[in-house]
Amino acid sequence: MAHPVTPTTVTEETITELAAARWATAHDPRVAQLMSSLVRHLHAFARENHLTEAEWMAAIRWLTDTGQISDSKREEFILASDVLGLSMLVVQQNHRLAPEATPATVLGPFHIEGSPELGFGGDMSDGVPGTPLFVHGTVRALDGTPVPGAVLDVWQADAEGAYESQLPEVDEARLRAKYTTRADGTYCVRTIAPLGYAIPMDGPVGHLIAQTDISHFRPAHVHFLLNVPGYEPLITHLFREGAPYLDSDVVFGVKRELVVGFTERAPGPTPDGGQSDVAWVEAVYDFVLQPA
Ligand code: BEZ
Ligand code: FE
């Protein structure tokens, strides 16, 4: 005859340890640690705030909406992580670089794989209107050695602050390219001067932000990703010195070391060895990579 099983009585006091212990049985020890810790922190949040059922249901609806608005072009969960400061925390604790190395910042939701490759000074704006901008300099190691053959994956918003995935009429990638450093480590990007822009405000993240005093703008910037063998991978931005919102970036991505002068230049010779008939803007920056 089978023995009757006495079920454990779950109480407000015992539920956390019961759930944490259950999740600690995950087969991968790291999953076990992360899941039981997550359970403890979620329960602590519910206790500390005496979360009501209506509030928890509203939170679940918000998560559902965040998932449902996301697709291959719209990454609402990345945006949520960014505005909560979580992306930047994860970046900081995983990229504790030497003070002289170029610091890392958030990836953001608009990077895509497979950007076209351009040569030194190749124009990634490809007809998108704006003031010509040349960003140029050297990629070097911490000890000053130039890094030849380093690929810089570059992307940015247009002069209106829009990425192509936000424009229904644009179905081709634009304002993005890959540049490779020359034998002496030099690179030259030709693009258009970026402006600051608002993060997408028409989804669940925007609806939450709209209930606060948070500024929903990012300062003018260009994104760079350098994944060079032998060096720490670097995801970063360069920000335009003096741009609005440098001290209130909605995703906490600004670092003093990444703010560079964008100098206005008269028509004339340009850093790619060419000539501009119109006024242009120059930003000079050396990326400094930390050996892996
Ligand atoms: C971006 O700069 O592309 C970006 C980063 C984080 C959130 C939204 C946009
Ligand atoms: Fe951006």
PDB file of N, CA and C in Angstrom, residues 107-203:
ATOM      1  N   LEU A 107      25.384  48.864 -26.961  1.00  0.00           N
ATOM      2  CA  LEU A 107      25.206  48.471 -28.363  1.00  0.00           C
ATOM      3  C   LEU A 107      23.974  49.173 -28.952  1.00  0.00           C
ATOM      4  N   GLY A 108      22.910  49.229 -28.175  1.00  0.00           N
ATOM      5  CA  GLY A 108      21.656  49.802 -28.682  1.00  0.00           C
ATOM      6  C   GLY A 108      20.948  48.821 -29.593  1.00  0.00           C
ATOM      7  N   PRO A 109      19.713  49.161 -30.010  1.00  0.00           N
ATOM      8  CA  PRO A 109      18.903  48.203 -30.766  1.00  0.00           C
ATOM      9  C   PRO A 109      19.084  48.270 -32.281  1.00  0.00           C
ATOM     10  N   PHE A 110      19.985  49.113 -32.793  1.00  0.00           N
ATOM     11  CA  PHE A 110      19.983  49.355 -34.242  1.00  0.00           C
ATOM     12  C   PHE A 110      21.182  48.800 -35.000  1.00  0.00           C
ATOM     13  N   HIS A 111      22.015  47.991 -34.340  1.00  0.00           N
ATOM     14  CA  HIS A 111      23.121  47.385 -35.102  1.00  0.00           C
ATOM     15  C   HIS A 111      22.578  46.243 -35.940  1.00  0.00           C
ATOM     16  N   ILE A 112      23.037  46.127 -37.200  1.00  0.00           N
ATOM     17  CA  ILE A 112      22.702  44.924 -37.967  1.00  0.00           C
ATOM     18  C   ILE A 112      23.974  44.347 -38.576  1.00  0.00           C
ATOM     19  N   GLU A 113      23.947  43.042 -38.767  1.00  0.00           N
ATOM     20  CA  GLU A 113      25.097  42.354 -39.361  1.00  0.00           C
ATOM     21  C   GLU A 113      25.132  42.623 -40.858  1.00  0.00           C
ATOM     22  N   GLY A 114      26.299  42.446 -41.430  1.00  0.00           N
ATOM     23  CA  GLY A 114      26.403  42.407 -42.891  1.00  0.00           C
ATOM     24  C   GLY A 114      26.454  43.764 -43.564  1.00  0.00           C
ATOM     25  N   SER A 115      26.964  44.794 -42.885  1.00  0.00           N
ATOM     26  CA  SER A 115      27.082  46.103 -43.540  1.00  0.00           C
ATOM     27  C   SER A 115      28.096  46.027 -44.684  1.00  0.00           C
ATOM     28  N   PRO A 116      27.909  46.869 -45.699  1.00  0.00           N
ATOM     29  CA  PRO A 116      28.830  46.830 -46.835  1.00  0.00           C
ATOM     30  C   PRO A 116      30.237  47.280 -46.441  1.00  0.00           C
ATOM     31  N   GLU A 117      31.244  46.747 -47.138  1.00  0.00           N
ATOM     32  CA  GLU A 117      32.627  47.151 -46.864  1.00  0.00           C
ATOM     33  C   GLU A 117      32.983  48.324 -47.754  1.00  0.00           C
ATOM     34  N   LEU A 118      33.611  49.340 -47.162  1.00  0.00           N
ATOM     35  CA  LEU A 118      34.045  50.509 -47.938  1.00  0.00           C
ATOM     36  C   LEU A 118      35.539  50.720 -47.729  1.00  0.00           C
ATOM     37  N   GLY A 119      36.172  51.354 -48.721  1.00  0.00           N
ATOM     38  CA  GLY A 119      37.596  51.659 -48.609  1.00  0.00           C
ATOM     39  C   GLY A 119      37.824  52.927 -47.804  1.00  0.00           C
ATOM     40  N   PHE A 120      39.091  53.303 -47.621  1.00  0.00           N
ATOM     41  CA  PHE A 120      39.502  54.495 -46.872  1.00  0.00           C
ATOM     42  C   PHE A 120      38.754  55.716 -47.418  1.00  0.00           C
ATOM     43  N   GLY A 121      37.960  56.365 -46.573  1.00  0.00           N
ATOM     44  CA  GLY A 121      37.225  57.562 -46.996  1.00  0.00           C
ATOM     45  C   GLY A 121      35.972  57.278 -47.798  1.00  0.00           C
ATOM     46  N   GLY A 122      35.600  55.998 -47.962  1.00  0.00           N
ATOM     47  CA  GLY A 122      34.367  55.652 -48.688  1.00  0.00           C
ATOM     48  C   GLY A 122      33.164  56.292 -47.996  1.00  0.00           C
ATOM     49  N   ASP A 123      32.159  56.669 -48.806  1.00  0.00           N
ATOM     50  CA  ASP A 123      31.033  57.459 -48.280  1.00  0.00           C
ATOM     51  C   ASP A 123      29.884  56.548 -47.861  1.00  0.00           C
ATOM     52  N   MET A 124      29.665  56.403 -46.569  1.00  0.00           N
ATOM     53  CA  MET A 124      28.574  55.523 -46.123  1.00  0.00           C
ATOM     54  C   MET A 124      27.230  56.230 -46.110  1.00  0.00           C
ATOM     55  N   SER A 125      27.223  57.553 -46.402  1.00  0.00           N
ATOM     56  CA  SER A 125      25.926  58.255 -46.402  1.00  0.00           C
ATOM     57  C   SER A 125      25.193  58.003 -47.714  1.00  0.00           C
ATOM     58  N   ASP A 126      25.933  57.736 -48.773  1.00  0.00           N
ATOM     59  CA  ASP A 126      25.346  57.280 -50.021  1.00  0.00           C
ATOM     60  C   ASP A 126      24.110  58.100 -50.419  1.00  0.00           C
ATOM     61  N   GLY A 127      24.255  59.427 -50.386  1.00  0.00           N
ATOM     62  CA  GLY A 127      23.173  60.282 -50.865  1.00  0.00           C
ATOM     63  C   GLY A 127      22.177  60.722 -49.809  1.00  0.00           C
ATOM     64  N   VAL A 128      22.263  60.185 -48.579  1.00  0.00           N
ATOM     65  CA  VAL A 128      21.357  60.659 -47.521  1.00  0.00           C
ATOM     66  C   VAL A 128      21.762  62.112 -47.216  1.00  0.00           C
ATOM     67  N   PRO A 129      20.794  63.054 -47.223  1.00  0.00           N
ATOM     68  CA  PRO A 129      21.188  64.457 -47.072  1.00  0.00           C
ATOM     69  C   PRO A 129      21.772  64.785 -45.696  1.00  0.00           C
ATOM     70  N   GLY A 130      22.731  65.720 -45.686  1.00  0.00           N
ATOM     71  CA  GLY A 130      23.351  66.151 -44.426  1.00  0.00           C
ATOM     72  C   GLY A 130      24.702  66.784 -44.698  1.00  0.00           C
ATOM     73  N   THR A 131      25.291  67.372 -43.655  1.00  0.00           N
ATOM     74  CA  THR A 131      26.623  67.979 -43.791  1.00  0.00           C
ATOM     75  C   THR A 131      27.667  66.872 -43.801  1.00  0.00           C
ATOM     76  N   PRO A 132      28.580  66.864 -44.801  1.00  0.00           N
ATOM     77  CA  PRO A 132      29.595  65.805 -44.808  1.00  0.00           C
ATOM     78  C   PRO A 132      30.411  65.802 -43.511  1.00  0.00           C
ATOM     79  N   LEU A 133      30.645  64.601 -43.013  1.00  0.00           N
ATOM     80  CA  LEU A 133      31.461  64.417 -41.803  1.00  0.00           C
ATOM     81  C   LEU A 133      32.550  63.398 -42.114  1.00  0.00           C
ATOM     82  N   PHE A 134      33.799  63.751 -41.811  1.00  0.00           N
ATOM     83  CA  PHE A 134      34.900  62.791 -41.886  1.00  0.00           C
ATOM     84  C   PHE A 134      35.329  62.480 -40.458  1.00  0.00           C
ATOM     85  N   VAL A 135      35.304  61.191 -40.114  1.00  0.00           N
ATOM     86  CA  VAL A 135      35.853  60.741 -38.826  1.00  0.00           C
ATOM     87  C   VAL A 135      37.097  59.951 -39.190  1.00  0.00           C
ATOM     88  N   HIS A 136      38.243  60.371 -38.672  1.00  0.00           N
ATOM     89  CA  HIS A 136      39.461  59.655 -39.052  1.00  0.00           C
ATOM     90  C   HIS A 136      40.462  59.640 -37.918  1.00  0.00           C
ATOM     91  N   GLY A 137      41.445  58.739 -38.023  1.00  0.00           N
ATOM     92  CA  GLY A 137      42.459  58.591 -36.981  1.00  0.00           C
ATOM     93  C   GLY A 137      43.117  57.242 -37.146  1.00  0.00           C
ATOM     94  N   THR A 138      43.578  56.705 -36.026  1.00  0.00           N
ATOM     95  CA  THR A 138      44.325  55.448 -36.045  1.00  0.00           C
ATOM     96  C   THR A 138      43.671  54.488 -35.060  1.00  0.00           C
ATOM     97  N   VAL A 139      43.755  53.205 -35.359  1.00  0.00           N
ATOM     98  CA  VAL A 139      43.429  52.196 -34.350  1.00  0.00           C
ATOM     99  C   VAL A 139      44.768  51.692 -33.839  1.00  0.00           C
ATOM    100  N   ARG A 140      44.971  51.771 -32.517  1.00  0.00           N
ATOM    101  CA  ARG A 140      46.246  51.304 -31.969  1.00  0.00           C
ATOM    102  C   ARG A 140      46.039  50.540 -30.679  1.00  0.00           C
ATOM    103  N   ALA A 141      47.113  49.818 -30.302  1.00  0.00           N
ATOM    104  CA  ALA A 141      47.084  49.053 -29.058  1.00  0.00           C
ATOM    105  C   ALA A 141      47.451  49.982 -27.913  1.00  0.00           C
ATOM    106  N   LEU A 142      47.267  49.499 -26.687  1.00  0.00           N
ATOM    107  CA  LEU A 142      47.589  50.307 -25.501  1.00  0.00           C
ATOM    108  C   LEU A 142      49.031  50.812 -25.519  1.00  0.00           C
ATOM    109  N   ASP A 143      49.952  50.004 -26.066  1.00  0.00           N
ATOM    110  CA  ASP A 143      51.364  50.414 -26.086  1.00  0.00           C
ATOM    111  C   ASP A 143      51.685  51.317 -27.276  1.00  0.00           C
ATOM    112  N   GLY A 144      50.675  51.722 -28.023  1.00  0.00           N
ATOM    113  CA  GLY A 144      50.883  52.672 -29.127  1.00  0.00           C
ATOM    114  C   GLY A 144      51.078  52.008 -30.485  1.00  0.00           C
ATOM    115  N   THR A 145      51.235  50.678 -30.519  1.00  0.00           N
ATOM    116  CA  THR A 145      51.443  50.002 -31.804  1.00  0.00           C
ATOM    117  C   THR A 145      50.195  50.126 -32.685  1.00  0.00           C
ATOM    118  N   PRO A 146      50.345  50.605 -33.941  1.00  0.00           N
ATOM    119  CA  PRO A 146      49.173  50.671 -34.820  1.00  0.00           C
ATOM    120  C   PRO A 146      48.637  49.270 -35.114  1.00  0.00           C
ATOM    121  N   VAL A 147      47.327  49.179 -35.298  1.00  0.00           N
ATOM    122  CA  VAL A 147      46.696  47.884 -35.586  1.00  0.00           C
ATOM    123  C   VAL A 147      46.208  47.894 -37.037  1.00  0.00           C
ATOM    124  N   PRO A 148      46.957  47.267 -37.957  1.00  0.00           N
ATOM    125  CA  PRO A 148      46.481  47.196 -39.343  1.00  0.00           C
ATOM    126  C   PRO A 148      45.402  46.128 -39.478  1.00  0.00           C
ATOM    127  N   GLY A 149      44.550  46.275 -40.487  1.00  0.00           N
ATOM    128  CA  GLY A 149      43.548  45.237 -40.782  1.00  0.00           C
ATOM    129  C   GLY A 149      42.412  45.168 -39.772  1.00  0.00           C
ATOM    130  N   ALA A 150      42.289  46.178 -38.902  1.00  0.00           N
ATOM    131  CA  ALA A 150      41.180  46.177 -37.930  1.00  0.00           C
ATOM    132  C   ALA A 150      39.915  46.640 -38.644  1.00  0.00           C
ATOM    133  N   VAL A 151      38.820  45.913 -38.430  1.00  0.00           N
ATOM    134  CA  VAL A 151      37.561  46.286 -39.083  1.00  0.00           C
ATOM    135  C   VAL A 151      36.736  47.144 -38.127  1.00  0.00           C
ATOM    136  N   LEU A 152      36.339  48.320 -38.599  1.00  0.00           N
ATOM    137  CA  LEU A 152      35.443  49.196 -37.830  1.00  0.00           C
ATOM    138  C   LEU A 152      34.066  49.089 -38.458  1.00  0.00           C
ATOM    139  N   ASP A 153      33.121  48.553 -37.699  1.00  0.00           N
ATOM    140  CA  ASP A 153      31.729  48.439 -38.158  1.00  0.00           C
ATOM    141  C   ASP A 153      31.033  49.700 -37.626  1.00  0.00           C
ATOM    142  N   VAL A 154      30.540  50.537 -38.551  1.00  0.00           N
ATOM    143  CA  VAL A 154      30.073  51.880 -38.180  1.00  0.00           C
ATOM    144  C   VAL A 154      28.594  52.011 -38.545  1.00  0.00           C
ATOM    145  N   TRP A 155      27.793  52.632 -37.661  1.00  0.00           N
ATOM    146  CA  TRP A 155      26.390  52.897 -38.019  1.00  0.00           C
ATOM    147  C   TRP A 155      25.894  54.154 -37.303  1.00  0.00           C
ATOM    148  N   GLN A 156      24.887  54.764 -37.856  1.00  0.00           N
ATOM    149  CA  GLN A 156      24.340  55.985 -37.253  1.00  0.00           C
ATOM    150  C   GLN A 156      22.945  56.284 -37.800  1.00  0.00           C
ATOM    151  N   ALA A 157      22.270  57.223 -37.124  1.00  0.00           N
ATOM    152  CA  ALA A 157      20.958  57.694 -37.580  1.00  0.00           C
ATOM    153  C   ALA A 157      21.152  58.787 -38.629  1.00  0.00           C
ATOM    154  N   ASP A 158      20.085  59.103 -39.368  1.00  0.00           N
ATOM    155  CA  ASP A 158      20.176  60.180 -40.363  1.00  0.00           C
ATOM    156  C   ASP A 158      20.067  61.549 -39.680  1.00  0.00           C
ATOM    157  N   ALA A 159      20.090  62.604 -40.496  1.00  0.00           N
ATOM    158  CA  ALA A 159      20.113  63.956 -39.927  1.00  0.00           C
ATOM    159  C   ALA A 159      18.790  64.311 -39.242  1.00  0.00           C
ATOM    160  N   GLU A 160      17.788  63.453 -39.410  1.00  0.00           N
ATOM    161  CA  GLU A 160      16.506  63.622 -38.714  1.00  0.00           C
ATOM    162  C   GLU A 160      16.460  62.758 -37.445  1.00  0.00           C
ATOM    163  N   GLY A 161      17.497  61.965 -37.255  1.00  0.00           N
ATOM    164  CA  GLY A 161      17.540  61.094 -36.074  1.00  0.00           C
ATOM    165  C   GLY A 161      16.867  59.751 -36.277  1.00  0.00           C
ATOM    166  N   ALA A 162      16.664  59.334 -37.538  1.00  0.00           N
ATOM    167  CA  ALA A 162      15.965  58.055 -37.775  1.00  0.00           C
ATOM    168  C   ALA A 162      16.928  56.999 -38.326  1.00  0.00           C
ATOM    169  N   TYR A 163      16.749  55.782 -37.840  1.00  0.00           N
ATOM    170  CA  TYR A 163      17.416  54.617 -38.438  1.00  0.00           C
ATOM    171  C   TYR A 163      16.464  54.032 -39.473  1.00  0.00           C
ATOM    172  N   GLU A 164      17.025  53.305 -40.442  1.00  0.00           N
ATOM    173  CA  GLU A 164      16.190  52.828 -41.552  1.00  0.00           C
ATOM    174  C   GLU A 164      15.024  51.968 -41.085  1.00  0.00           C
ATOM    175  N   SER A 165      15.230  51.201 -39.979  1.00  0.00           N
ATOM    176  CA  SER A 165      14.151  50.313 -39.527  1.00  0.00           C
ATOM    177  C   SER A 165      12.962  51.114 -38.992  1.00  0.00           C
ATOM    178  N   GLN A 166      13.166  52.423 -38.747  1.00  0.00           N
ATOM    179  CA  GLN A 166      12.050  53.250 -38.247  1.00  0.00           C
ATOM    180  C   GLN A 166      11.292  53.914 -39.384  1.00  0.00           C
ATOM    181  N   LEU A 167      11.772  53.733 -40.617  1.00  0.00           N
ATOM    182  CA  LEU A 167      11.154  54.402 -41.763  1.00  0.00           C
ATOM    183  C   LEU A 167      10.543  53.356 -42.687  1.00  0.00           C
ATOM    184  N   PRO A 168       9.204  53.275 -42.721  1.00  0.00           N
ATOM    185  CA  PRO A 168       8.564  52.231 -43.530  1.00  0.00           C
ATOM    186  C   PRO A 168       8.964  52.318 -45.002  1.00  0.00           C
ATOM    187  N   GLU A 169       9.272  53.538 -45.495  1.00  0.00           N
ATOM    188  CA  GLU A 169       9.573  53.673 -46.923  1.00  0.00           C
ATOM    189  C   GLU A 169      11.010  53.242 -47.272  1.00  0.00           C
ATOM    190  N   VAL A 170      11.851  53.016 -46.244  1.00  0.00           N
ATOM    191  CA  VAL A 170      13.238  52.603 -46.515  1.00  0.00           C
ATOM    192  C   VAL A 170      13.363  51.114 -46.202  1.00  0.00           C
ATOM    193  N   ASP A 171      13.626  50.298 -47.227  1.00  0.00           N
ATOM    194  CA  ASP A 171      13.772  48.875 -46.894  1.00  0.00           C
ATOM    195  C   ASP A 171      15.196  48.373 -47.137  1.00  0.00           C
ATOM    196  N   GLU A 172      16.128  49.293 -47.393  1.00  0.00           N
ATOM    197  CA  GLU A 172      17.530  48.897 -47.556  1.00  0.00           C
ATOM    198  C   GLU A 172      18.352  49.454 -46.410  1.00  0.00           C
ATOM    199  N   ALA A 173      19.421  48.726 -46.039  1.00  0.00           N
ATOM    200  CA  ALA A 173      20.333  49.237 -45.013  1.00  0.00           C
ATOM    201  C   ALA A 173      20.972  50.525 -45.515  1.00  0.00           C
ATOM    202  N   ARG A 174      21.139  51.501 -44.627  1.00  0.00           N
ATOM    203  CA  ARG A 174      21.812  52.731 -45.024  1.00  0.00           C
ATOM    204  C   ARG A 174      22.505  53.342 -43.810  1.00  0.00           C
ATOM    205  N   LEU A 175      23.434  54.239 -44.097  1.00  0.00           N
ATOM    206  CA  LEU A 175      24.223  54.895 -43.049  1.00  0.00           C
ATOM    207  C   LEU A 175      24.911  53.873 -42.148  1.00  0.00           C
ATOM    208  N   ARG A 176      25.462  52.868 -42.782  1.00  0.00           N
ATOM    209  CA  ARG A 176      26.264  51.890 -42.046  1.00  0.00           C
ATOM    210  C   ARG A 176      27.273  51.290 -43.013  1.00  0.00           C
ATOM    211  N   ALA A 177      28.466  50.969 -42.522  1.00  0.00           N
ATOM    212  CA  ALA A 177      29.510  50.396 -43.371  1.00  0.00           C
ATOM    213  C   ALA A 177      30.629  49.837 -42.504  1.00  0.00           C
ATOM    214  N   LYS A 178      31.470  49.015 -43.153  1.00  0.00           N
ATOM    215  CA  LYS A 178      32.663  48.485 -42.479  1.00  0.00           C
ATOM    216  C   LYS A 178      33.896  49.063 -43.154  1.00  0.00           C
ATOM    217  N   TYR A 179      34.813  49.572 -42.352  1.00  0.00           N
ATOM    218  CA  TYR A 179      36.078  50.131 -42.846  1.00  0.00           C
ATOM    219  C   TYR A 179      37.214  49.322 -42.237  1.00  0.00           C
ATOM    220  N   THR A 180      38.270  49.107 -43.007  1.00  0.00           N
ATOM    221  CA  THR A 180      39.423  48.342 -42.509  1.00  0.00           C
ATOM    222  C   THR A 180      40.628  49.268 -42.410  1.00  0.00           C
ATOM    223  N   THR A 181      41.352  49.197 -41.284  1.00  0.00           N
ATOM    224  CA  THR A 181      42.526  50.077 -41.139  1.00  0.00           C
ATOM    225  C   THR A 181      43.622  49.674 -42.129  1.00  0.00           C
ATOM    226  N   ARG A 182      44.393  50.695 -42.553  1.00  0.00           N
ATOM    227  CA  ARG A 182      45.482  50.462 -43.499  1.00  0.00           C
ATOM    228  C   ARG A 182      46.707  49.921 -42.746  1.00  0.00           C
ATOM    229  N   ALA A 183      47.782  49.694 -43.480  1.00  0.00           N
ATOM    230  CA  ALA A 183      48.988  49.086 -42.886  1.00  0.00           C
ATOM    231  C   ALA A 183      49.506  49.905 -41.700  1.00  0.00           C
ATOM    232  N   ASP A 184      49.272  51.230 -41.731  1.00  0.00           N
ATOM    233  CA  ASP A 184      49.750  52.072 -40.618  1.00  0.00           C
ATOM    234  C   ASP A 184      48.673  52.283 -39.539  1.00  0.00           C
ATOM    235  N   GLY A 185      47.586  51.498 -39.605  1.00  0.00           N
ATOM    236  CA  GLY A 185      46.542  51.564 -38.572  1.00  0.00           C
ATOM    237  C   GLY A 185      45.523  52.672 -38.793  1.00  0.00           C
ATOM    238  N   THR A 186      45.656  53.440 -39.890  1.00  0.00           N
ATOM    239  CA  THR A 186      44.738  54.573 -40.081  1.00  0.00           C
ATOM    240  C   THR A 186      43.417  54.132 -40.721  1.00  0.00           C
ATOM    241  N   TYR A 187      42.374  54.908 -40.395  1.00  0.00           N
ATOM    242  CA  TYR A 187      41.055  54.681 -40.997  1.00  0.00           C
ATOM    243  C   TYR A 187      40.463  56.042 -41.333  1.00  0.00           C
ATOM    244  N   CYS A 188      39.492  56.050 -42.247  1.00  0.00           N
ATOM    245  CA  CYS A 188      38.792  57.300 -42.558  1.00  0.00           C
ATOM    246  C   CYS A 188      37.362  56.955 -42.967  1.00  0.00           C
ATOM    247  N   VAL A 189      36.406  57.449 -42.176  1.00  0.00           N
ATOM    248  CA  VAL A 189      34.974  57.239 -42.433  1.00  0.00           C
ATOM    249  C   VAL A 189      34.414  58.516 -43.033  1.00  0.00           C
ATOM    250  N   ARG A 190      33.692  58.400 -44.114  1.00  0.00           N
ATOM    251  CA  ARG A 190      32.960  59.564 -44.607  1.00  0.00           C
ATOM    252  C   ARG A 190      31.465  59.302 -44.425  1.00  0.00           C
ATOM    253  N   THR A 191      30.793  60.257 -43.784  1.00  0.00           N
ATOM    254  CA  THR A 191      29.367  60.089 -43.530  1.00  0.00           C
ATOM    255  C   THR A 191      28.712  61.469 -43.500  1.00  0.00           C
ATOM    256  N   ILE A 192      27.589  61.602 -42.782  1.00  0.00           N
ATOM    257  CA  ILE A 192      27.002  62.932 -42.565  1.00  0.00           C
ATOM    258  C   ILE A 192      26.962  63.193 -41.059  1.00  0.00           C
ATOM    259  N   ALA A 193      26.988  64.465 -40.694  1.00  0.00           N
ATOM    260  CA  ALA A 193      27.004  64.805 -39.268  1.00  0.00           C
ATOM    261  C   ALA A 193      25.692  64.354 -38.631  1.00  0.00           C
ATOM    262  N   PRO A 194      25.757  63.552 -37.557  1.00  0.00           N
ATOM    263  CA  PRO A 194      24.532  63.084 -36.901  1.00  0.00           C
ATOM    264  C   PRO A 194      23.942  64.177 -36.017  1.00  0.00           C
ATOM    265  N   LEU A 195      22.648  64.070 -35.762  1.00  0.00           N
ATOM    266  CA  LEU A 195      21.984  64.947 -34.786  1.00  0.00           C
ATOM    267  C   LEU A 195      21.499  64.076 -33.628  1.00  0.00           C
ATOM    268  N   GLY A 196      21.161  64.736 -32.518  1.00  0.00           N
ATOM    269  CA  GLY A 196      20.546  63.983 -31.424  1.00  0.00           C
ATOM    270  C   GLY A 196      19.176  63.493 -31.869  1.00  0.00           C
ATOM    271  N   TYR A 197      18.661  62.502 -31.178  1.00  0.00           N
ATOM    272  CA  TYR A 197      17.334  62.002 -31.562  1.00  0.00           C
ATOM    273  C   TYR A 197      16.625  61.383 -30.378  1.00  0.00           C
ATOM    274  N   ALA A 198      15.324  61.209 -30.547  1.00  0.00           N
ATOM    275  CA  ALA A 198      14.502  60.582 -29.504  1.00  0.00           C
ATOM    276  C   ALA A 198      14.512  59.075 -29.707  1.00  0.00           C
ATOM    277  N   ILE A 199      14.553  58.328 -28.629  1.00  0.00           N
ATOM    278  CA  ILE A 199      14.359  56.876 -28.747  1.00  0.00           C
ATOM    279  C   ILE A 199      12.901  56.635 -29.172  1.00  0.00           C
ATOM    280  N   PRO A 200      12.594  55.463 -29.744  1.00  0.00           N
ATOM    281  CA  PRO A 200      11.206  55.213 -30.164  1.00  0.00           C
ATOM    282  C   PRO A 200      10.249  55.353 -28.969  1.00  0.00           C
ATOM    283  N   MET A 201       9.248  56.225 -29.119  1.00  0.00           N
ATOM    284  CA  MET A 201       8.335  56.531 -28.011  1.00  0.00           C
ATOM    285  C   MET A 201       6.945  55.938 -28.231  1.00  0.00           C
ATOM    286  N   ASP A 202       6.758  55.189 -29.338  1.00  0.00           N
ATOM    287  CA  ASP A 202       5.420  54.701 -29.679  1.00  0.00           C
ATOM    288  C   ASP A 202       5.161  53.287 -29.160  1.00  0.00           C
ATOM    289  N   GLY A 203       6.008  52.799 -28.260  1.00  0.00           N
ATOM    290  CA  GLY A 203       5.812  51.441 -27.744  1.00  0.00           C
ATOM    291  C   GLY A 203       5.767  51.451 -26.222  1.00  0.00           C
TER     292      GLY A 203
END
